[in-house]
Amino acid sequence: MCFIPFTFAYFHTLNIRLPTEILLMVMECLECPISIRALAYSYPRALHLFQKHRQNLLGPALSVLNDMYPVDELLEDAVLACRLRLTMRNVVLLSPPEAMQKVIQAEMHSISVPRDWYSLTLLCELSSLNKERDQFISSYTAHAWDKMQTDCRRELARHIGRRINRPHIMPYKRVNLSHDELERLQEAFLDFEITRHCLAYDKLLLYETDLEDGMLSPIYDEMSYLAGHLERDSIKRSRQSIFCFIFQSYGKLIRQVEEQLELEILRQTIRQTTEPRLSDLVSVEKFRNRTQSEELRYIALLCLQGYVCLRIAEEYTDGVLRAFILNSFMWFCKDGKNHIPDPDGRLACGLERFTPEYYPDNDTAHEAWSRGRYFWDRSRMWRLQVDTMFYIDCCPP
C-alpha cells in the first residue's frame, strides 16, 4: 500500500491526470473493484481526485458492474439493496418504526443518475454485494446439492438394507449451474438482501412456512414437484430458502459453542474447581437455560444481519465465537425482554420448520428450503429422480 501515496503525489506534482490504464493496474493489484475504498483513503488527495475525475476513472469498473446487471430491474434491486445496507448497518438496533421509515425512504430514492455515474460509496457497496452474492451461491449450491444426493443415497441404502460401499453406485458429483439456475440464485439473493431489512418490522415471511405437499415430498418420490421455480409462491419460497440456509448455519455455530461449554463444565467437574471465567458465569447460565423459543428467535435476529455476518462468524476462532454468541445472546435478552417478541408463539412455530429437528426421525429429505428446490432446473431434478429409482430397481434388498 505504501506505493499508492507516492503514485498520487507524483502525478499531482506534475499536474498530470492519472491515466485510467495505470489506475486500473493499481486497482488490479488491490483486487479491484472491492478495494477502491482502500485506494481512495490511502492518500489525502486520492478521494478528491476520484471525485474530480469520477466518470473517466471509474468508467471501466462501472462497465463491469453494468455487465453484471444487464437487466434494469436487477440493477435497481442491487442499488436498493445497497442503499438499505448503507443506511441500516445496525438493523438489529433499530425499532420497528425506525426500520420501516428507513426502508420507505430507500425505496422512494429511485435511481436518479445514469447507469455509469454512481457515488464512490455506492460503487464500493455494489462491489461488496457482488462478492457476497458469489460466495453465497458457491456455498449454498454445494451445500444444497450435497443434501439432495445424500437424501437419495440414504433412500437407496434404506431399500437395500445396507450401506452403499461401491463407489460407482450413485457417486457424489459436483454441480455446475445452468444459466437459468444461476440467474434465479442471483435474483433471489438480491431479493433476500432487500427483504431482510423489512424483517425488522414485518415478519410475515417467517410465519408463512406451510409448503405444498409436492414440495414436501422427497425428490425420489414420484409425487414430488420437480420444478419448484414454477410454483406460484416461488419468489417468497426462494427468500425463505436463503433465510433457512443462514438460519441452519447459525444453528451449527450455536451447537459448536454449546459443546465447548459442556466440555468446560466436564473439566471443572473432574478437577473439582470453579476457576473459570467468573465474568462469563451469568451469560453462560443464561445461555444454557434458554428456551427453544428464545433460541429460534435469537437465531432469527442474527439472520437479519445478512449472509456476510455469517461468513465472518464462521471464520472466528473457538474463543472469539464463544464470546460472540454469549454476548449477542445476552443483548438479545437485555433487561429481561427479548428483542424479537413473540407473544402468541406464532413466530417460534414458523421458525421451528426451518430446523432439522422438526422432521420426524430426522428425515430432512422432506424439507425443501435448504435443498435448493426452488432454484434447480426441472431437467436436473428429473435426472436425479430417475437415477435414484433406477438404482432402487436394480439393487435388490
Tab-separated table of C-alpha atoms in Angstrom:
chain	number	residue	atom	x	y	z
A	1	MET	CA	0.000	0.000	0.000
A	2	CYS	CA	2.948	2.358	0.513
A	3	PHE	CA	3.383	2.913	-3.233
A	4	ILE	CA	-0.097	4.426	-3.608
A	5	PRO	CA	0.591	7.784	-1.867
A	6	PHE	CA	3.762	8.113	-3.926
A	7	THR	CA	1.871	7.439	-7.154
A	8	PHE	CA	-0.799	10.011	-6.460
A	9	ALA	CA	1.698	12.562	-5.159
A	10	TYR	CA	3.888	12.118	-8.224
A	11	PHE	CA	1.087	12.696	-10.722
A	12	HIS	CA	-0.371	15.510	-8.673
A	13	THR	CA	3.005	17.285	-8.536
A	14	LEU	CA	3.346	17.077	-12.309
A	15	ASN	CA	-0.229	18.319	-12.640
A	16	ILE	CA	-0.976	15.361	-14.881
A	17	ARG	CA	-4.234	13.463	-14.569
A	18	LEU	CA	-3.646	9.846	-13.620
A	19	PRO	CA	-4.309	7.734	-16.750
A	20	THR	CA	-7.164	5.289	-16.406
A	21	GLU	CA	-4.978	2.394	-17.541
A	22	ILE	CA	-2.444	2.953	-14.732
A	23	LEU	CA	-5.214	3.424	-12.195
A	24	LEU	CA	-6.779	0.134	-13.248
A	25	MET	CA	-3.417	-1.600	-12.888
A	26	VAL	CA	-3.216	-0.286	-9.326
A	27	MET	CA	-6.773	-1.458	-8.719
A	28	GLU	CA	-5.929	-4.878	-10.085
A	29	CYS	CA	-3.083	-5.178	-7.577
A	30	LEU	CA	-5.616	-4.352	-4.864
A	31	GLU	CA	-8.135	-6.896	-6.190
A	32	CYS	CA	-10.380	-4.282	-7.724
A	33	PRO	CA	-13.122	-3.233	-7.589
A	34	ILE	CA	-13.802	-4.005	-3.927
A	35	SER	CA	-10.584	-2.268	-2.846
A	36	ILE	CA	-11.490	1.078	-4.388
A	37	ARG	CA	-12.271	2.296	-0.878
A	38	ALA	CA	-8.795	1.333	0.304
A	39	LEU	CA	-7.289	3.118	-2.684
A	40	ALA	CA	-9.303	6.278	-2.123
A	41	TYR	CA	-8.385	6.616	1.532
A	42	SER	CA	-4.725	5.667	1.192
A	43	TYR	CA	-3.734	9.264	0.416
A	44	PRO	CA	-5.476	12.544	1.422
A	45	ARG	CA	-5.726	13.731	-2.187
A	46	ALA	CA	-6.932	10.415	-3.546
A	47	LEU	CA	-10.611	10.855	-2.736
A	48	HIS	CA	-10.577	14.356	-4.213
A	49	LEU	CA	-9.076	13.068	-7.458
A	50	PHE	CA	-11.661	10.306	-7.621
A	51	GLN	CA	-14.488	12.789	-7.219
A	52	LYS	CA	-12.999	15.211	-9.745
A	53	HIS	CA	-12.463	12.666	-12.499
A	54	ARG	CA	-15.074	10.105	-11.452
A	55	GLN	CA	-16.525	9.293	-14.847
A	56	ASN	CA	-13.185	8.820	-16.581
A	57	LEU	CA	-11.544	6.928	-13.757
A	58	LEU	CA	-14.416	4.674	-12.731
A	59	GLY	CA	-15.940	4.135	-16.148
A	60	PRO	CA	-14.210	0.794	-16.835
A	61	ALA	CA	-15.082	-0.523	-13.386
A	62	LEU	CA	-18.682	0.606	-13.800
A	63	SER	CA	-18.915	-1.081	-17.182
A	64	VAL	CA	-18.060	-4.340	-15.428
A	65	LEU	CA	-20.928	-3.779	-12.990
A	66	ASN	CA	-23.245	-2.955	-15.878
A	67	ASP	CA	-22.324	-6.292	-17.435
A	68	MET	CA	-23.177	-7.986	-14.144
A	69	TYR	CA	-26.634	-6.369	-14.193
A	70	PRO	CA	-27.689	-6.327	-17.865
A	71	VAL	CA	-31.362	-6.003	-16.899
A	72	ASP	CA	-32.524	-2.691	-15.454
A	73	GLU	CA	-34.681	-4.413	-12.837
A	74	LEU	CA	-31.678	-6.314	-11.486
A	75	LEU	CA	-29.613	-3.143	-11.289
A	76	GLU	CA	-32.418	-1.334	-9.488
A	77	ASP	CA	-32.705	-4.186	-6.976
A	78	ALA	CA	-28.941	-4.145	-6.425
A	79	VAL	CA	-28.888	-0.378	-5.871
A	80	LEU	CA	-31.862	-0.584	-3.481
A	81	ALA	CA	-30.153	-3.373	-1.539
A	82	CYS	CA	-27.001	-1.258	-1.293
A	83	ARG	CA	-28.909	1.810	-0.103
A	84	LEU	CA	-30.554	-0.279	2.601
A	85	ARG	CA	-27.198	-1.773	3.626
A	86	LEU	CA	-25.606	1.680	3.832
A	87	THR	CA	-28.403	3.288	5.855
A	88	MET	CA	-29.262	0.266	8.029
A	89	ARG	CA	-25.878	-1.149	9.015
A	90	ASN	CA	-27.136	-1.927	12.511
A	91	VAL	CA	-30.599	-3.078	11.549
A	92	VAL	CA	-30.992	-5.119	14.749
A	93	LEU	CA	-30.619	-1.939	16.824
A	94	LEU	CA	-33.500	-0.170	15.100
A	95	SER	CA	-37.022	-0.153	16.443
A	96	PRO	CA	-39.697	-1.448	14.027
A	97	PRO	CA	-40.967	2.098	13.217
A	98	GLU	CA	-37.407	3.323	12.577
A	99	ALA	CA	-36.642	0.376	10.317
A	100	MET	CA	-39.874	0.848	8.374
A	101	GLN	CA	-39.140	4.547	7.828
A	102	LYS	CA	-35.646	3.851	6.509
A	103	VAL	CA	-36.917	1.181	4.119
A	104	ILE	CA	-39.592	3.540	2.783
A	105	GLN	CA	-37.018	6.291	2.260
A	106	ALA	CA	-34.682	3.933	0.404
A	107	GLU	CA	-37.498	2.678	-1.840
A	108	MET	CA	-38.553	6.246	-2.686
A	109	HIS	CA	-34.966	7.133	-3.632
A	110	SER	CA	-35.056	5.924	-7.228
A	111	ILE	CA	-32.017	5.829	-9.486
A	112	SER	CA	-31.783	9.495	-10.427
A	113	VAL	CA	-28.456	9.262	-12.222
A	114	PRO	CA	-27.298	7.401	-15.342
A	115	ARG	CA	-26.085	3.827	-15.076
A	116	ASP	CA	-22.454	4.855	-15.444
A	117	TRP	CA	-22.497	7.539	-12.751
A	118	TYR	CA	-22.522	6.413	-9.129
A	119	SER	CA	-21.052	7.683	-5.906
A	120	LEU	CA	-17.845	6.061	-4.745
A	121	THR	CA	-19.620	4.788	-1.624
A	122	LEU	CA	-22.364	3.106	-3.619
A	123	LEU	CA	-19.856	1.607	-6.043
A	124	CYS	CA	-17.882	0.082	-3.177
A	125	GLU	CA	-21.076	-1.313	-1.672
A	126	LEU	CA	-22.090	-2.788	-5.023
A	127	SER	CA	-18.708	-4.472	-5.253
A	128	SER	CA	-19.066	-5.880	-1.740
A	129	LEU	CA	-22.570	-7.079	-2.563
A	130	ASN	CA	-21.335	-8.853	-5.697
A	131	LYS	CA	-18.615	-10.629	-3.761
A	132	GLU	CA	-21.053	-11.754	-1.060
A	133	ARG	CA	-23.502	-12.932	-3.715
A	134	ASP	CA	-20.878	-15.068	-5.436
A	135	GLN	CA	-19.700	-16.508	-2.105
A	136	PHE	CA	-23.263	-17.333	-1.121
A	137	ILE	CA	-24.112	-19.014	-4.423
A	138	SER	CA	-20.961	-21.125	-4.291
A	139	SER	CA	-21.578	-22.203	-0.699
A	140	TYR	CA	-25.338	-22.679	-0.954
A	141	THR	CA	-25.359	-24.705	-4.163
A	142	ALA	CA	-22.651	-27.093	-2.932
A	143	HIS	CA	-24.488	-27.477	0.387
A	144	ALA	CA	-27.930	-27.974	-1.202
A	145	TRP	CA	-26.768	-30.374	-3.906
A	146	ASP	CA	-24.856	-32.454	-1.377
A	147	LYS	CA	-28.033	-32.739	0.710
A	148	MET	CA	-30.061	-33.813	-2.311
A	149	GLN	CA	-27.576	-36.536	-3.199
A	150	THR	CA	-27.365	-37.680	0.436
A	151	ASP	CA	-31.167	-37.990	0.574
A	152	CYS	CA	-31.182	-40.220	-2.490
A	153	ARG	CA	-28.290	-42.373	-1.286
A	154	ARG	CA	-29.944	-42.777	2.113
A	155	GLU	CA	-33.185	-43.887	0.462
A	156	LEU	CA	-31.296	-46.430	-1.627
A	157	ALA	CA	-29.453	-47.714	1.467
A	158	ARG	CA	-32.784	-47.977	3.284
A	159	HIS	CA	-34.196	-50.012	0.397
A	160	ILE	CA	-31.322	-52.498	0.151
A	161	GLY	CA	-30.868	-52.672	3.926
A	162	ARG	CA	-27.189	-51.833	3.992
A	163	ARG	CA	-24.731	-49.017	3.398
A	164	ILE	CA	-23.635	-48.169	-0.131
A	165	ASN	CA	-19.997	-49.207	-0.305
A	166	ARG	CA	-19.492	-49.363	-4.057
A	167	PRO	CA	-18.095	-46.078	-5.420
A	168	HIS	CA	-19.800	-46.456	-8.805
A	169	ILE	CA	-23.304	-46.593	-7.284
A	170	MET	CA	-24.740	-43.072	-7.086
A	171	PRO	CA	-21.368	-41.337	-6.620
A	172	TYR	CA	-21.319	-37.784	-5.298
A	173	LYS	CA	-20.920	-35.322	-8.165
A	174	ARG	CA	-20.174	-31.623	-8.263
A	175	VAL	CA	-22.896	-29.368	-9.563
A	176	ASN	CA	-22.376	-26.980	-12.465
A	177	LEU	CA	-25.150	-24.416	-12.515
A	178	SER	CA	-27.023	-23.714	-15.703
A	179	HIS	CA	-27.535	-20.120	-16.820
A	180	ASP	CA	-31.145	-20.171	-15.590
A	181	GLU	CA	-30.215	-21.639	-12.202
A	182	LEU	CA	-27.515	-19.030	-11.701
A	183	GLU	CA	-29.896	-16.245	-12.657
A	184	ARG	CA	-32.539	-17.478	-10.199
A	185	LEU	CA	-29.996	-17.585	-7.381
A	186	GLN	CA	-28.688	-14.112	-8.182
A	187	GLU	CA	-32.187	-12.643	-8.254
A	188	ALA	CA	-33.158	-14.408	-5.038
A	189	PHE	CA	-30.051	-13.208	-3.208
A	190	LEU	CA	-30.784	-9.579	-4.102
A	191	ASP	CA	-34.409	-10.090	-3.120
A	192	PHE	CA	-33.371	-11.529	0.237
A	193	GLU	CA	-30.926	-8.666	0.860
A	194	ILE	CA	-33.810	-6.240	0.421
A	195	THR	CA	-36.331	-8.308	2.364
A	196	ARG	CA	-34.122	-8.981	5.400
A	197	HIS	CA	-34.242	-5.279	6.280
A	198	CYS	CA	-38.045	-5.455	6.233
A	199	LEU	CA	-37.983	-8.384	8.677
A	200	ALA	CA	-37.095	-5.898	11.398
A	201	TYR	CA	-40.745	-4.773	11.388
A	202	ASP	CA	-42.637	-7.293	9.222
A	203	LYS	CA	-42.082	-10.980	9.997
A	204	LEU	CA	-44.896	-12.363	7.889
A	205	LEU	CA	-42.337	-14.195	5.747
A	206	LEU	CA	-41.295	-16.197	8.812
A	207	TYR	CA	-44.884	-17.062	9.754
A	208	GLU	CA	-45.977	-18.415	6.379
A	209	THR	CA	-43.914	-21.588	6.291
A	210	ASP	CA	-46.502	-24.152	5.165
A	211	LEU	CA	-45.363	-25.816	1.939
A	212	GLU	CA	-47.249	-27.623	-0.802
A	213	ASP	CA	-47.334	-31.419	-0.485
A	214	GLY	CA	-45.426	-31.786	-3.733
A	215	MET	CA	-42.539	-29.708	-2.389
A	216	LEU	CA	-42.549	-31.612	0.902
A	217	SER	CA	-42.154	-34.894	-0.965
A	218	PRO	CA	-38.522	-36.036	-1.305
A	219	ILE	CA	-37.049	-35.768	-4.776
A	220	TYR	CA	-37.073	-39.552	-5.188
A	221	ASP	CA	-40.846	-39.615	-4.624
A	222	GLU	CA	-42.870	-39.832	-7.849
A	223	MET	CA	-45.326	-37.270	-6.431
A	224	SER	CA	-42.590	-34.690	-5.889
A	225	TYR	CA	-42.709	-31.382	-7.778
A	226	LEU	CA	-39.577	-31.211	-9.906
A	227	ALA	CA	-39.769	-27.543	-10.909
A	228	GLY	CA	-40.175	-25.536	-7.731
A	229	HIS	CA	-39.310	-22.300	-9.522
A	230	LEU	CA	-42.573	-22.606	-11.463
A	231	GLU	CA	-44.720	-22.697	-8.327
A	232	ARG	CA	-46.959	-19.684	-7.724
A	233	ASP	CA	-45.164	-18.777	-4.482
A	234	SER	CA	-41.631	-19.493	-5.691
A	235	ILE	CA	-40.377	-15.920	-5.099
A	236	LYS	CA	-41.369	-15.995	-1.437
A	237	ARG	CA	-40.031	-19.530	-1.026
A	238	SER	CA	-36.737	-18.509	-2.618
A	239	ARG	CA	-36.288	-15.865	0.086
A	240	GLN	CA	-37.135	-18.443	2.727
A	241	SER	CA	-34.595	-20.833	1.212
A	242	ILE	CA	-31.793	-18.335	1.732
A	243	PHE	CA	-33.060	-17.493	5.206
A	244	CYS	CA	-33.204	-21.214	6.056
A	245	PHE	CA	-29.618	-21.751	4.889
A	246	ILE	CA	-28.334	-18.898	7.064
A	247	PHE	CA	-30.601	-19.973	9.932
A	248	GLN	CA	-29.298	-23.555	9.948
A	249	SER	CA	-25.691	-22.361	9.600
A	250	TYR	CA	-26.055	-20.209	12.720
A	251	GLY	CA	-27.663	-23.174	14.445
A	252	LYS	CA	-24.485	-25.181	13.822
A	253	LEU	CA	-22.370	-22.410	15.353
A	254	ILE	CA	-24.586	-22.403	18.435
A	255	ARG	CA	-24.221	-26.190	18.756
A	256	GLN	CA	-20.471	-25.690	18.484
A	257	VAL	CA	-20.441	-23.193	21.362
A	258	GLU	CA	-22.737	-25.424	23.388
A	259	GLU	CA	-20.294	-28.312	23.002
A	260	GLN	CA	-17.448	-26.047	24.152
A	261	LEU	CA	-19.365	-25.121	27.293
A	262	GLU	CA	-20.219	-28.750	28.058
A	263	LEU	CA	-16.550	-29.700	27.800
A	264	GLU	CA	-15.581	-26.846	30.121
A	265	ILE	CA	-18.163	-27.916	32.695
A	266	LEU	CA	-16.985	-31.516	32.433
A	267	ARG	CA	-13.371	-30.472	33.036
A	268	GLN	CA	-14.409	-28.373	36.022
A	269	THR	CA	-16.298	-31.338	37.476
A	270	ILE	CA	-13.315	-33.653	37.059
A	271	ARG	CA	-10.911	-31.127	38.592
A	272	GLN	CA	-13.483	-30.125	41.210
A	273	THR	CA	-12.820	-26.472	40.618
A	274	THR	CA	-14.780	-23.429	39.529
A	275	GLU	CA	-11.763	-21.377	38.478
A	276	PRO	CA	-13.041	-20.402	35.108
A	277	ARG	CA	-14.150	-17.179	33.717
A	278	LEU	CA	-16.212	-15.722	36.520
A	279	SER	CA	-17.224	-12.877	34.241
A	280	ASP	CA	-18.892	-15.448	31.976
A	281	LEU	CA	-20.876	-17.258	34.651
A	282	VAL	CA	-24.023	-15.168	34.243
A	283	SER	CA	-24.015	-15.266	30.444
A	284	VAL	CA	-23.172	-18.983	30.356
A	285	GLU	CA	-26.008	-19.808	32.747
A	286	LYS	CA	-28.433	-17.635	30.803
A	287	PHE	CA	-27.395	-19.206	27.504
A	288	ARG	CA	-27.595	-22.801	28.756
A	289	ASN	CA	-31.043	-22.193	30.284
A	290	ARG	CA	-32.517	-20.697	27.113
A	291	THR	CA	-35.871	-21.982	25.881
A	292	GLN	CA	-36.409	-23.319	22.384
A	293	SER	CA	-38.451	-20.245	21.513
A	294	GLU	CA	-35.650	-17.956	22.687
A	295	GLU	CA	-33.064	-19.831	20.645
A	296	LEU	CA	-35.166	-19.744	17.478
A	297	ARG	CA	-35.854	-16.023	17.787
A	298	TYR	CA	-32.236	-15.295	18.712
A	299	ILE	CA	-31.042	-17.045	15.543
A	300	ALA	CA	-33.616	-15.076	13.545
A	301	LEU	CA	-32.118	-11.895	14.993
A	302	LEU	CA	-28.667	-12.965	13.786
A	303	CYS	CA	-30.081	-13.703	10.330
A	304	LEU	CA	-31.340	-10.120	9.990
A	305	GLN	CA	-27.710	-9.041	9.589
A	306	GLY	CA	-27.328	-10.977	6.352
A	307	TYR	CA	-25.014	-13.561	4.893
A	308	VAL	CA	-21.828	-11.523	5.313
A	309	CYS	CA	-22.050	-11.638	9.114
A	310	LEU	CA	-22.405	-15.410	8.981
A	311	ARG	CA	-19.293	-15.651	6.806
A	312	ILE	CA	-17.346	-13.624	9.352
A	313	ALA	CA	-18.644	-15.669	12.288
A	314	GLU	CA	-17.661	-18.925	10.581
A	315	GLU	CA	-14.054	-17.712	10.473
A	316	TYR	CA	-13.914	-16.995	14.221
A	317	THR	CA	-11.653	-18.994	16.494
A	318	ASP	CA	-13.390	-21.008	19.219
A	319	GLY	CA	-12.757	-18.341	21.844
A	320	VAL	CA	-13.979	-15.455	19.707
A	321	LEU	CA	-17.028	-17.417	18.577
A	322	ARG	CA	-17.890	-18.237	22.175
A	323	ALA	CA	-17.678	-14.564	23.157
A	324	PHE	CA	-19.732	-13.503	20.142
A	325	ILE	CA	-22.556	-15.982	20.822
A	326	LEU	CA	-22.702	-15.354	24.572
A	327	ASN	CA	-22.545	-11.558	24.298
A	328	SER	CA	-25.066	-11.321	21.478
A	329	PHE	CA	-27.454	-13.673	23.290
A	330	MET	CA	-27.195	-11.536	26.427
A	331	TRP	CA	-28.030	-8.480	24.330
A	332	PHE	CA	-30.994	-10.376	22.882
A	333	CYS	CA	-32.249	-10.962	26.448
A	334	LYS	CA	-31.264	-7.498	27.722
A	335	ASP	CA	-33.400	-6.026	30.507
A	336	GLY	CA	-35.345	-9.255	30.774
A	337	LYS	CA	-37.088	-8.803	27.429
A	338	ASN	CA	-36.385	-10.279	24.023
A	339	HIS	CA	-35.621	-8.036	21.071
A	340	ILE	CA	-37.874	-10.164	18.869
A	341	PRO	CA	-41.089	-10.570	20.883
A	342	ASP	CA	-43.463	-13.438	20.150
A	343	PRO	CA	-46.481	-13.041	22.422
A	344	ASP	CA	-48.707	-15.576	20.649
A	345	GLY	CA	-45.989	-18.112	19.763
A	346	ARG	CA	-46.638	-17.902	16.013
A	347	LEU	CA	-43.108	-16.813	15.159
A	348	ALA	CA	-41.443	-19.680	17.024
A	349	CYS	CA	-43.870	-22.102	15.386
A	350	GLY	CA	-42.876	-20.854	11.943
A	351	LEU	CA	-39.152	-20.754	12.692
A	352	GLU	CA	-39.225	-24.308	14.013
A	353	ARG	CA	-39.925	-25.550	10.486
A	354	PHE	CA	-36.520	-24.294	9.385
A	355	THR	CA	-34.786	-26.660	11.821
A	356	PRO	CA	-33.731	-30.253	11.012
A	357	GLU	CA	-35.214	-31.413	14.320
A	358	TYR	CA	-38.722	-30.540	13.133
A	359	TYR	CA	-38.899	-33.524	10.790
A	360	PRO	CA	-39.690	-36.993	12.213
A	361	ASP	CA	-36.762	-39.375	12.642
A	362	ASN	CA	-34.507	-36.545	11.436
A	363	ASP	CA	-35.634	-37.384	7.883
A	364	THR	CA	-34.988	-33.913	6.498
A	365	ALA	CA	-35.450	-35.084	2.912
A	366	HIS	CA	-38.960	-33.650	3.358
A	367	GLU	CA	-37.549	-30.155	3.927
A	368	ALA	CA	-37.397	-28.253	0.658
A	369	TRP	CA	-35.743	-24.932	1.539
A	370	SER	CA	-32.135	-25.891	2.216
A	371	ARG	CA	-32.113	-28.280	-0.749
A	372	GLY	CA	-32.460	-25.592	-3.398
A	373	ARG	CA	-35.801	-26.954	-4.577
A	374	TYR	CA	-36.884	-23.512	-5.816
A	375	PHE	CA	-33.754	-22.930	-7.902
A	376	TRP	CA	-32.901	-26.147	-9.753
A	377	ASP	CA	-33.895	-26.813	-13.359
A	378	ARG	CA	-36.566	-29.449	-13.833
A	379	SER	CA	-34.214	-31.481	-16.036
A	380	ARG	CA	-31.650	-31.731	-13.218
A	381	MET	CA	-34.266	-32.883	-10.713
A	382	TRP	CA	-35.753	-35.347	-13.186
A	383	ARG	CA	-32.333	-36.908	-13.850
A	384	LEU	CA	-31.647	-37.278	-10.117
A	385	GLN	CA	-35.064	-38.850	-9.564
A	386	VAL	CA	-34.657	-41.262	-12.492
A	387	ASP	CA	-31.161	-42.303	-11.389
A	388	THR	CA	-32.370	-42.976	-7.850
A	389	MET	CA	-35.335	-45.060	-8.982
A	390	PHE	CA	-33.089	-46.951	-11.417
A	391	TYR	CA	-30.671	-47.990	-8.669
A	392	ILE	CA	-33.534	-48.903	-6.345
A	393	ASP	CA	-34.960	-51.196	-9.029
A	394	CYS	CA	-31.564	-52.691	-9.895
A	395	CYS	CA	-30.329	-53.271	-6.338
A	396	PRO	CA	-32.467	-55.915	-4.615
A	397	PRO	CA	-32.845	-55.807	-0.814
